[in-house]
Amino acid sequence: MVVTPWEVKGRVDYERLIREFGTQPITEDLLSKITQYTDKLHLQLQRRIFFSHRDLDTVLELYEKGTKFVLYTGRGPSGPVHIGHLVPWMFTLHIQEKFKTRLYFQITDDEKFLIDTESTLEETNKYAYENALDLIALGFKPENTFIIYDTKDIKTLYDITLEVAKKITYSTARASFGFQDSTNIGWVFWPALQAAPCFIHKKLTGENVPALIPAAIDQDPYWRVTRDVATRLGYCKPAQIHCRFLPGLGQGGKMSASQPETSIFTQDTPEQVKRKVWNAFTGGKGTAAEQRKTGADPTVCSIFQYYFYLFEEDGTKLSERERKCRAGEILCGECKTALAERLNKFLKQHQENREKAKDKINEYSLTR
Ligand code: TYM
């Protein structure tokens, strides 16, 4: 298993990540505290898709006493957005609405330029715009949402980035990110830029409040180094809430833009969706007759995961689908057809919202 901000490989063992990264599991106690503010637990918490955290308890205690927090998350614009990216963003929207907090959303066109040898700034700038439309399409409101485009907003970020960079030694950076002699020096410096938005709220408003970061667990190495320097620089430590990876449609592994045939992009056409879903890996048997007799295995089925993560909110219906699958009462074709329909319904609405977002994207700028 490899889990870094740039690479996720192998079967991800989330319990092991909690131990190795030194994060905390999300406990029942914490869930009931969250429910006090959100009425009902969000599906992603009910199903433990968000499964781990750092200092979420501290942030909630402060909130109880009247200290707000801000939300911070982001996107590296290396290409089009896939529905895995939407998982933490949908959750962020929910937390924003329930806790009435501000969101800073960083789009790291510089990161993707430095890391990918092939990419150009022109390309990452183009995807920065495209990816911002996907964020806005989810329903974030401009009053409370500030999109930071690194290359455009560097003036606002730069002094904080320098403060952070000065406190991180090369040996810490190498140990945290696995830098090699061949790593370009832009990349070596770059993690200080992902740290900067954790502290930007103080600069913009004078309020020194913690940032809570919802993201998949691959981003955690950034927060380890950021948390180490935060108090030394007079800021609150940023807190995190980590989610699991939405798998791809293949056999194991997360959804990843580098494998387009097993990823559903937000701009896919209905035909592309149907084809990808139809070719997906399932826990089915070689023949329909065999499957009806011995049942299938939903635990290895990529299609079942999509119902679990996003497309079956009703827990009873989800359990019933699982039972029928194990009993051989439904076949893979049925689950695939229904999933493709749900995906296409969701994407149709998302694509309409994306178009509308083009008229209002400037309202979300950091410097508006
Ligand atoms: P990026 O563009 O790789 O990913 C964007 C967000 O999506 C999450 N993610 C996933 N979540 C669920 N299932 C998946 N299959 C999946 N793949 C990716 C990532 O964890 C991330 O939350 N360096 C960052 C950009 C960034 C950022 C941040 C991310 C800047 N500041 C603050 C999170 C929080 C990046 O390249 O993300």
Tab-separated table of C-alpha atoms and ligand atoms in Angstrom:
chain	number	residue	atom	x	y	z
A	1	MET	CA	0.000	0.000	0.000
A	2	VAL	CA	1.286	3.448	-0.949
A	3	VAL	CA	-0.672	6.563	0.099
A	4	THR	CA	0.954	9.926	-0.616
A	5	PRO	CA	-0.524	13.185	-1.979
A	6	TRP	CA	0.710	12.140	-5.431
A	7	GLU	CA	0.260	8.402	-5.484
A	8	VAL	CA	-2.242	5.903	-4.084
A	9	LYS	CA	-1.462	2.265	-4.866
A	10	GLY	CA	-2.553	-1.144	-3.651
A	11	ARG	CA	-5.354	-2.133	-1.306
A	12	VAL	CA	-5.756	0.738	1.155
A	13	ASP	CA	-5.878	-0.406	4.783
A	14	TYR	CA	-7.531	2.513	6.577
A	15	GLU	CA	-6.999	1.167	10.092
A	16	ARG	CA	-3.306	0.899	9.351
A	17	LEU	CA	-3.252	4.475	8.020
A	18	ILE	CA	-4.747	5.737	11.280
A	19	ARG	CA	-1.900	4.013	13.140
A	20	GLU	CA	0.892	4.973	10.745
A	21	PHE	CA	-0.198	8.578	10.195
A	22	GLY	CA	-1.006	8.986	13.901
A	23	THR	CA	-4.562	10.283	13.334
A	24	GLN	CA	-7.644	9.542	15.465
A	25	PRO	CA	-10.633	7.380	14.527
A	26	ILE	CA	-14.014	9.127	14.504
A	27	THR	CA	-15.765	7.831	17.620
A	28	GLU	CA	-19.469	7.491	18.471
A	29	ASP	CA	-18.994	10.258	21.015
A	30	LEU	CA	-17.694	12.624	18.365
A	31	LEU	CA	-20.530	11.680	16.027
A	32	SER	CA	-23.124	12.520	18.637
A	33	LYS	CA	-21.432	15.909	19.223
A	34	ILE	CA	-21.616	16.628	15.497
A	35	THR	CA	-25.299	15.630	15.432
A	36	GLN	CA	-26.057	18.414	17.928
A	37	TYR	CA	-25.356	20.870	15.115
A	38	THR	CA	-26.394	18.962	12.039
A	39	ASP	CA	-29.681	17.325	13.205
A	40	LYS	CA	-29.075	14.249	11.101
A	41	LEU	CA	-25.661	12.721	10.495
A	42	HIS	CA	-24.452	13.185	6.950
A	43	LEU	CA	-24.418	9.937	4.959
A	44	GLN	CA	-20.631	10.084	4.702
A	45	LEU	CA	-20.388	10.064	8.496
A	46	GLN	CA	-23.117	7.471	8.993
A	47	ARG	CA	-21.217	5.128	6.656
A	48	ARG	CA	-17.805	6.088	8.035
A	49	ILE	CA	-16.636	7.295	4.635
A	50	PHE	CA	-15.158	10.067	6.757
A	51	PHE	CA	-13.378	7.842	9.228
A	52	SER	CA	-10.486	9.695	10.831
A	53	HIS	CA	-9.513	13.136	12.113
A	54	ARG	CA	-7.029	15.366	13.848
A	55	ASP	CA	-8.365	17.790	16.465
A	56	LEU	CA	-11.959	17.713	15.271
A	57	ASP	CA	-12.917	17.366	18.943
A	58	THR	CA	-10.961	20.539	19.798
A	59	VAL	CA	-12.632	22.468	16.982
A	60	LEU	CA	-16.084	21.388	18.191
A	61	GLU	CA	-15.280	22.297	21.795
A	62	LEU	CA	-14.149	25.761	20.699
A	63	TYR	CA	-17.278	26.113	18.572
A	64	GLU	CA	-19.422	25.235	21.601
A	65	LYS	CA	-17.756	28.082	23.456
A	66	GLY	CA	-18.407	30.512	20.616
A	67	THR	CA	-15.168	30.362	18.594
A	68	LYS	CA	-15.933	29.695	14.959
A	69	PHE	CA	-13.717	27.800	12.566
A	70	VAL	CA	-13.162	28.177	8.848
A	71	LEU	CA	-13.196	25.397	6.300
A	72	TYR	CA	-10.352	24.819	3.902
A	73	THR	CA	-10.025	22.334	1.071
A	74	GLY	CA	-8.808	22.297	-2.534
A	75	ARG	CA	-8.008	20.825	-5.897
A	76	GLY	CA	-4.897	20.270	-7.980
A	77	PRO	CA	-6.062	21.148	-11.516
A	78	SER	CA	-4.260	18.478	-13.517
A	79	GLY	CA	-7.314	17.574	-15.587
A	80	PRO	CA	-11.088	17.280	-15.405
A	81	VAL	CA	-12.824	16.587	-12.095
A	82	HIS	CA	-14.080	13.060	-11.425
A	83	ILE	CA	-16.819	12.086	-9.002
A	84	GLY	CA	-14.260	10.920	-6.411
A	85	HIS	CA	-13.185	14.542	-5.991
A	86	LEU	CA	-16.785	15.493	-5.310
A	87	VAL	CA	-16.968	13.221	-2.240
A	88	PRO	CA	-15.059	15.547	0.147
A	89	TRP	CA	-16.497	18.670	-1.510
A	90	MET	CA	-20.112	17.558	-0.958
A	91	PHE	CA	-19.294	16.925	2.671
A	92	THR	CA	-17.620	20.326	2.945
A	93	LEU	CA	-20.789	21.982	1.638
A	94	HIS	CA	-22.847	20.180	4.258
A	95	ILE	CA	-20.539	21.303	7.090
A	96	GLN	CA	-20.496	24.840	5.705
A	97	GLU	CA	-24.282	25.018	5.682
A	98	LYS	CA	-24.729	23.508	9.123
A	99	PHE	CA	-22.001	25.460	10.902
A	100	LYS	CA	-22.352	28.625	8.785
A	101	THR	CA	-18.641	28.928	8.175
A	102	ARG	CA	-16.456	30.407	5.513
A	103	LEU	CA	-14.673	28.130	3.029
A	104	TYR	CA	-11.286	28.787	1.462
A	105	PHE	CA	-10.797	26.601	-1.581
A	106	GLN	CA	-7.279	26.460	-3.005
A	107	ILE	CA	-6.688	25.611	-6.660
A	108	THR	CA	-3.055	24.649	-7.039
A	109	ASP	CA	-2.230	25.347	-10.673
A	110	ASP	CA	1.403	25.871	-9.581
A	111	GLU	CA	1.603	22.467	-7.835
A	112	LYS	CA	0.426	20.560	-10.876
A	113	PHE	CA	2.773	22.536	-13.125
A	114	LEU	CA	5.788	21.721	-10.931
A	115	ILE	CA	4.987	18.078	-10.391
A	116	ASP	CA	3.926	16.913	-13.803
A	117	THR	CA	6.861	17.146	-16.201
A	118	GLU	CA	4.561	17.359	-19.221
A	119	SER	CA	2.144	20.054	-18.027
A	120	THR	CA	2.256	23.751	-18.912
A	121	LEU	CA	0.995	26.701	-16.888
A	122	GLU	CA	-1.456	27.453	-19.650
A	123	GLU	CA	-2.972	23.997	-19.200
A	124	THR	CA	-3.156	24.083	-15.402
A	125	ASN	CA	-4.700	27.585	-15.556
A	126	LYS	CA	-7.331	26.290	-17.951
A	127	TYR	CA	-8.187	23.392	-15.639
A	128	ALA	CA	-8.199	25.742	-12.645
A	129	TYR	CA	-11.123	27.539	-14.291
A	130	GLU	CA	-12.823	24.303	-15.357
A	131	ASN	CA	-12.462	22.704	-11.931
A	132	ALA	CA	-13.764	25.827	-10.144
A	133	LEU	CA	-16.990	25.450	-12.157
A	134	ASP	CA	-17.413	21.949	-10.689
A	135	LEU	CA	-17.057	23.282	-7.176
A	136	ILE	CA	-19.590	26.055	-7.739
A	137	ALA	CA	-21.985	23.613	-9.431
A	138	LEU	CA	-22.339	21.752	-6.127
A	139	GLY	CA	-24.142	24.744	-4.614
A	140	PHE	CA	-21.528	26.728	-2.690
A	141	LYS	CA	-22.591	30.356	-2.189
A	142	PRO	CA	-20.208	33.230	-3.014
A	143	GLU	CA	-20.868	35.077	0.294
A	144	ASN	CA	-19.103	32.317	2.188
A	145	THR	CA	-16.792	30.784	-0.405
A	146	PHE	CA	-13.430	32.128	-1.477
A	147	ILE	CA	-11.567	30.424	-4.296
A	148	ILE	CA	-7.804	30.913	-4.228
A	149	TYR	CA	-5.996	30.452	-7.547
A	150	ASP	CA	-2.356	30.089	-6.563
A	151	THR	CA	-0.677	31.841	-9.480
A	152	LYS	CA	-3.249	34.646	-9.543
A	153	ASP	CA	-3.475	35.141	-5.769
A	154	ILE	CA	0.179	34.617	-4.922
A	155	LYS	CA	0.476	38.180	-3.595
A	156	THR	CA	-1.966	37.367	-0.800
A	157	LEU	CA	-0.382	33.992	-0.064
A	158	TYR	CA	3.284	34.805	-0.363
A	159	ASP	CA	4.170	36.302	3.022
A	160	ILE	CA	2.447	33.456	4.903
A	161	THR	CA	4.113	30.908	2.613
A	162	LEU	CA	7.521	32.390	3.401
A	163	GLU	CA	6.891	32.323	7.153
A	164	VAL	CA	5.946	28.633	6.878
A	165	ALA	CA	8.812	27.709	4.533
A	166	LYS	CA	11.376	29.243	6.851
A	167	LYS	CA	10.297	26.926	9.676
A	168	ILE	CA	10.446	23.651	7.706
A	169	THR	CA	13.846	22.055	7.213
A	170	TYR	CA	14.762	20.105	4.110
A	171	SER	CA	15.179	16.970	6.193
A	172	THR	CA	11.587	17.239	7.533
A	173	ALA	CA	10.246	17.881	4.030
A	174	ARG	CA	12.175	14.940	2.600
A	175	ALA	CA	10.982	12.601	5.342
A	176	SER	CA	7.354	13.743	4.953
A	177	PHE	CA	7.128	13.829	1.172
A	178	GLY	CA	9.819	11.409	0.008
A	179	PHE	CA	11.778	13.986	-2.036
A	180	GLN	CA	14.739	12.651	-4.021
A	181	ASP	CA	17.901	14.270	-5.393
A	182	SER	CA	16.112	14.477	-8.724
A	183	THR	CA	13.086	16.380	-7.321
A	184	ASN	CA	12.931	19.893	-8.740
A	185	ILE	CA	13.385	22.648	-6.161
A	186	GLY	CA	10.012	24.220	-6.946
A	187	TRP	CA	8.334	21.070	-5.701
A	188	VAL	CA	10.499	20.974	-2.579
A	189	PHE	CA	9.343	24.484	-1.632
A	190	TRP	CA	5.776	23.952	-2.742
A	191	PRO	CA	4.238	22.304	0.398
A	192	ALA	CA	4.546	25.678	2.161
A	193	LEU	CA	1.965	26.976	-0.326
A	194	GLN	CA	-0.576	24.317	0.547
A	195	ALA	CA	-0.064	25.265	4.201
A	196	ALA	CA	-0.712	28.983	3.637
A	197	PRO	CA	-4.540	28.922	3.319
A	198	CYS	CA	-4.724	27.303	6.792
A	199	PHE	CA	-3.711	30.718	8.137
A	200	ILE	CA	-5.091	33.154	5.583
A	201	HIS	CA	-8.249	33.985	7.517
A	202	LYS	CA	-6.255	35.831	10.178
A	203	LYS	CA	-4.565	37.954	7.557
A	204	LEU	CA	-7.847	38.799	5.834
A	205	THR	CA	-10.053	39.394	8.875
A	206	GLY	CA	-7.827	39.604	11.969
A	207	GLU	CA	-9.605	36.562	13.510
A	208	ASN	CA	-7.256	33.812	14.667
A	209	VAL	CA	-9.487	30.728	14.351
A	210	PRO	CA	-8.676	27.153	13.386
A	211	ALA	CA	-9.166	25.819	9.876
A	212	LEU	CA	-10.944	22.475	9.517
A	213	ILE	CA	-9.865	20.571	6.426
A	214	PRO	CA	-12.137	17.910	4.903
A	215	ALA	CA	-10.192	15.860	2.325
A	216	ALA	CA	-9.241	12.294	1.527
A	217	ILE	CA	-6.420	10.930	3.659
A	218	ASP	CA	-3.809	11.274	0.859
A	219	GLN	CA	-3.404	14.966	1.748
A	220	ASP	CA	-2.450	14.262	5.377
A	221	PRO	CA	1.354	14.666	5.018
A	222	TYR	CA	0.811	18.373	4.302
A	223	TRP	CA	-1.057	18.852	7.547
A	224	ARG	CA	1.555	17.059	9.627
A	225	VAL	CA	4.213	19.595	8.684
A	226	THR	CA	1.767	22.518	8.852
A	227	ARG	CA	0.572	21.589	12.328
A	228	ASP	CA	4.175	21.442	13.526
A	229	VAL	CA	4.827	25.063	12.595
A	230	ALA	CA	1.390	26.600	13.313
A	231	THR	CA	1.765	27.507	16.975
A	232	ARG	CA	5.357	28.665	16.497
A	233	LEU	CA	3.987	31.204	14.022
A	234	GLY	CA	1.144	32.306	16.306
A	235	TYR	CA	-1.676	30.500	14.480
A	236	CYS	CA	-4.150	27.812	15.569
A	237	LYS	CA	-3.261	24.283	14.498
A	238	PRO	CA	-5.394	23.271	11.500
A	239	ALA	CA	-7.732	20.335	12.145
A	240	GLN	CA	-8.583	17.606	9.671
A	241	ILE	CA	-11.353	15.198	8.854
A	242	HIS	CA	-10.274	12.462	6.458
A	243	CYS	CA	-12.310	10.426	4.002
A	244	ARG	CA	-11.716	7.156	2.210
A	245	PHE	CA	-11.170	7.020	-1.533
A	246	LEU	CA	-14.046	6.412	-3.871
A	247	PRO	CA	-12.742	3.389	-5.788
A	248	GLY	CA	-12.416	3.293	-9.555
A	249	LEU	CA	-14.571	1.022	-11.668
A	250	GLY	CA	-11.728	-1.467	-12.075
A	251	GLN	CA	-10.439	-4.109	-9.686
A	252	GLY	CA	-9.273	-2.245	-6.539
A	253	GLY	CA	-7.543	1.145	-6.343
A	254	LYS	CA	-8.986	4.646	-6.014
A	255	MET	CA	-10.743	6.530	-8.764
A	256	SER	CA	-7.959	8.336	-10.519
A	257	ALA	CA	-7.885	10.634	-13.535
A	258	SER	CA	-4.815	8.759	-14.778
A	259	GLN	CA	-7.144	5.809	-15.471
A	260	PRO	CA	-9.937	7.436	-17.478
A	261	GLU	CA	-11.685	4.192	-18.425
A	262	THR	CA	-12.400	3.385	-14.786
A	263	SER	CA	-13.225	6.975	-13.739
A	264	ILE	CA	-16.453	8.904	-14.165
A	265	PHE	CA	-15.708	12.523	-15.005
A	266	THR	CA	-18.283	15.214	-14.339
A	267	GLN	CA	-18.381	16.076	-18.017
A	268	ASP	CA	-18.794	12.527	-19.324
A	269	THR	CA	-21.638	11.956	-21.768
A	270	PRO	CA	-24.449	9.486	-20.935
A	271	GLU	CA	-22.959	7.043	-23.465
A	272	GLN	CA	-19.498	7.223	-21.884
A	273	VAL	CA	-21.016	6.608	-18.465
A	274	LYS	CA	-22.986	3.618	-19.688
A	275	ARG	CA	-19.919	2.121	-21.373
A	276	LYS	CA	-17.660	2.577	-18.338
A	277	VAL	CA	-20.254	1.200	-15.938
A	278	TRP	CA	-20.955	-1.712	-18.240
A	279	ASN	CA	-17.237	-2.615	-18.294
A	280	ALA	CA	-16.846	-2.292	-14.520
A	281	PHE	CA	-15.380	-4.997	-12.312
A	282	THR	CA	-18.000	-6.736	-10.150
A	283	GLY	CA	-18.175	-9.647	-7.761
A	284	GLY	CA	-20.288	-11.595	-10.259
A	285	LYS	CA	-19.839	-15.160	-11.490
A	286	GLY	CA	-18.869	-16.492	-14.909
A	287	THR	CA	-22.446	-17.253	-16.000
A	288	ALA	CA	-25.904	-16.011	-15.027
A	289	ALA	CA	-26.948	-19.549	-14.106
A	290	GLU	CA	-24.015	-19.980	-11.736
A	291	GLN	CA	-24.662	-16.588	-10.152
A	292	ARG	CA	-28.330	-17.349	-9.573
A	293	LYS	CA	-27.277	-20.562	-7.861
A	294	THR	CA	-24.339	-19.414	-5.710
A	295	GLY	CA	-24.796	-15.628	-5.502
A	296	ALA	CA	-22.151	-12.930	-6.002
A	297	ASP	CA	-19.741	-11.013	-3.772
A	298	PRO	CA	-20.629	-7.338	-3.165
A	299	THR	CA	-17.499	-6.796	-1.043
A	300	VAL	CA	-15.250	-6.811	-4.121
A	301	CYS	CA	-17.775	-5.197	-6.484
A	302	SER	CA	-16.932	-1.680	-7.690
A	303	ILE	CA	-20.572	-1.015	-8.624
A	304	PHE	CA	-21.762	-1.718	-5.082
A	305	GLN	CA	-19.273	0.854	-3.792
A	306	TYR	CA	-20.986	3.572	-5.847
A	307	TYR	CA	-24.292	2.815	-4.207
A	308	PHE	CA	-22.557	2.840	-0.851
A	309	TYR	CA	-20.674	6.137	-1.345
A	310	LEU	CA	-23.128	8.232	-3.311
A	311	PHE	CA	-26.071	6.634	-5.023
A	312	GLU	CA	-28.199	4.836	-2.422
A	313	GLU	CA	-29.002	7.024	0.536
A	314	ASP	CA	-31.591	4.645	1.924
A	315	GLY	CA	-29.788	2.198	4.242
A	316	THR	CA	-32.580	-0.387	4.064
A	317	LYS	CA	-32.523	-0.424	0.264
A	318	LEU	CA	-28.744	-0.723	0.289
A	319	SER	CA	-28.881	-3.745	2.622
A	320	GLU	CA	-31.579	-5.289	0.477
A	321	ARG	CA	-29.419	-4.874	-2.650
A	322	GLU	CA	-26.535	-6.528	-0.813
A	323	ARG	CA	-28.685	-9.407	0.373
A	324	LYS	CA	-30.146	-10.040	-3.079
A	325	CYS	CA	-26.667	-9.954	-4.608
A	326	ARG	CA	-25.327	-12.554	-2.176
A	327	ALA	CA	-28.411	-14.706	-2.692
A	328	GLY	CA	-28.175	-14.571	-6.497
A	329	GLU	CA	-31.573	-12.849	-6.715
A	330	ILE	CA	-30.195	-10.000	-8.849
A	331	LEU	CA	-27.543	-10.085	-11.519
A	332	CYS	CA	-24.779	-7.585	-12.223
A	333	GLY	CA	-26.509	-6.232	-15.336
A	334	GLU	CA	-29.415	-4.997	-13.210
A	335	CYS	CA	-27.162	-3.173	-10.737
A	336	LYS	CA	-25.161	-1.658	-13.602
A	337	THR	CA	-28.208	-0.418	-15.490
A	338	ALA	CA	-29.696	1.218	-12.404
A	339	LEU	CA	-26.363	2.797	-11.449
A	340	ALA	CA	-25.780	4.232	-14.921
A	341	GLU	CA	-29.264	5.811	-14.763
A	342	ARG	CA	-28.573	7.381	-11.365
A	343	LEU	CA	-25.168	8.594	-12.436
A	344	ASN	CA	-26.547	10.155	-15.593
A	345	LYS	CA	-29.382	11.849	-13.717
A	346	PHE	CA	-26.870	13.319	-11.281
A	347	LEU	CA	-24.477	14.395	-14.058
A	348	LYS	CA	-27.223	16.027	-16.117
A	349	GLN	CA	-28.082	18.327	-13.213
A	350	HIS	CA	-24.418	18.891	-12.398
A	351	GLN	CA	-23.613	19.815	-15.996
A	352	GLU	CA	-26.496	22.315	-16.065
A	353	ASN	CA	-25.264	23.873	-12.827
A	354	ARG	CA	-21.754	23.987	-14.251
A	355	GLU	CA	-22.964	26.011	-17.229
A	356	LYS	CA	-24.710	28.492	-14.927
A	357	ALA	CA	-21.551	28.760	-12.816
A	358	LYS	CA	-19.753	30.393	-15.756
A	359	ASP	CA	-21.720	33.612	-15.245
A	360	LYS	CA	-20.916	33.922	-11.561
A	361	ILE	CA	-17.416	32.481	-11.181
A	362	ASN	CA	-15.871	35.918	-10.526
A	363	GLU	CA	-18.076	36.379	-7.467
A	364	TYR	CA	-16.049	33.636	-5.752
A	365	SER	CA	-12.623	35.209	-6.251
A	366	LEU	CA	-10.467	35.827	-3.227
A	367	THR	CA	-9.913	39.402	-4.369
A	368	ARG	CA	-13.443	40.357	-5.445
B	1	TYM	P1	-6.455	16.559	-5.764
B	1	TYM	O1	-6.806	17.424	-6.915
B	1	TYM	O2	-5.581	15.383	-5.987
B	1	TYM	O3	-7.779	16.050	-5.085
B	1	TYM	C1	-8.832	16.937	-4.737
B	1	TYM	C2	-9.548	16.378	-3.510
B	1	TYM	O4	-10.157	15.137	-3.818
B	1	TYM	C3	-9.698	14.125	-2.915
B	1	TYM	N1	-9.699	12.880	-3.690
B	1	TYM	C4	-10.590	11.897	-3.504
B	1	TYM	N2	-11.570	11.758	-2.585
B	1	TYM	C5	-12.298	10.637	-2.626
B	1	TYM	N3	-12.103	9.650	-3.544
B	1	TYM	C6	-11.135	9.742	-4.483
B	1	TYM	N4	-10.953	8.777	-5.366
B	1	TYM	C7	-10.312	10.921	-4.477
B	1	TYM	N5	-9.269	11.347	-5.234
B	1	TYM	C8	-8.925	12.553	-4.742
B	1	TYM	C9	-8.345	14.609	-2.423
B	1	TYM	O5	-8.017	14.082	-1.168
B	1	TYM	C10	-8.606	16.112	-2.338
B	1	TYM	O6	-9.280	16.415	-1.150
B	1	TYM	N6	-2.816	19.175	-3.446
B	1	TYM	C11	-4.262	18.980	-3.562
B	1	TYM	C12	-5.015	20.311	-3.744
B	1	TYM	C13	-5.224	21.027	-2.426
B	1	TYM	C14	-5.976	20.539	-1.330
B	1	TYM	C15	-5.860	21.564	-0.326
B	1	TYM	C16	-6.709	19.373	-1.114
B	1	TYM	C17	-4.719	22.234	-2.077
B	1	TYM	N7	-5.112	22.571	-0.803
B	1	TYM	C18	-6.530	21.387	0.893
B	1	TYM	C19	-7.351	19.213	0.080
B	1	TYM	C20	-7.254	20.224	1.100
B	1	TYM	C21	-4.586	18.053	-4.729
B	1	TYM	O7	-3.823	17.937	-5.666
B	1	TYM	O8	-5.825	17.474	-4.631
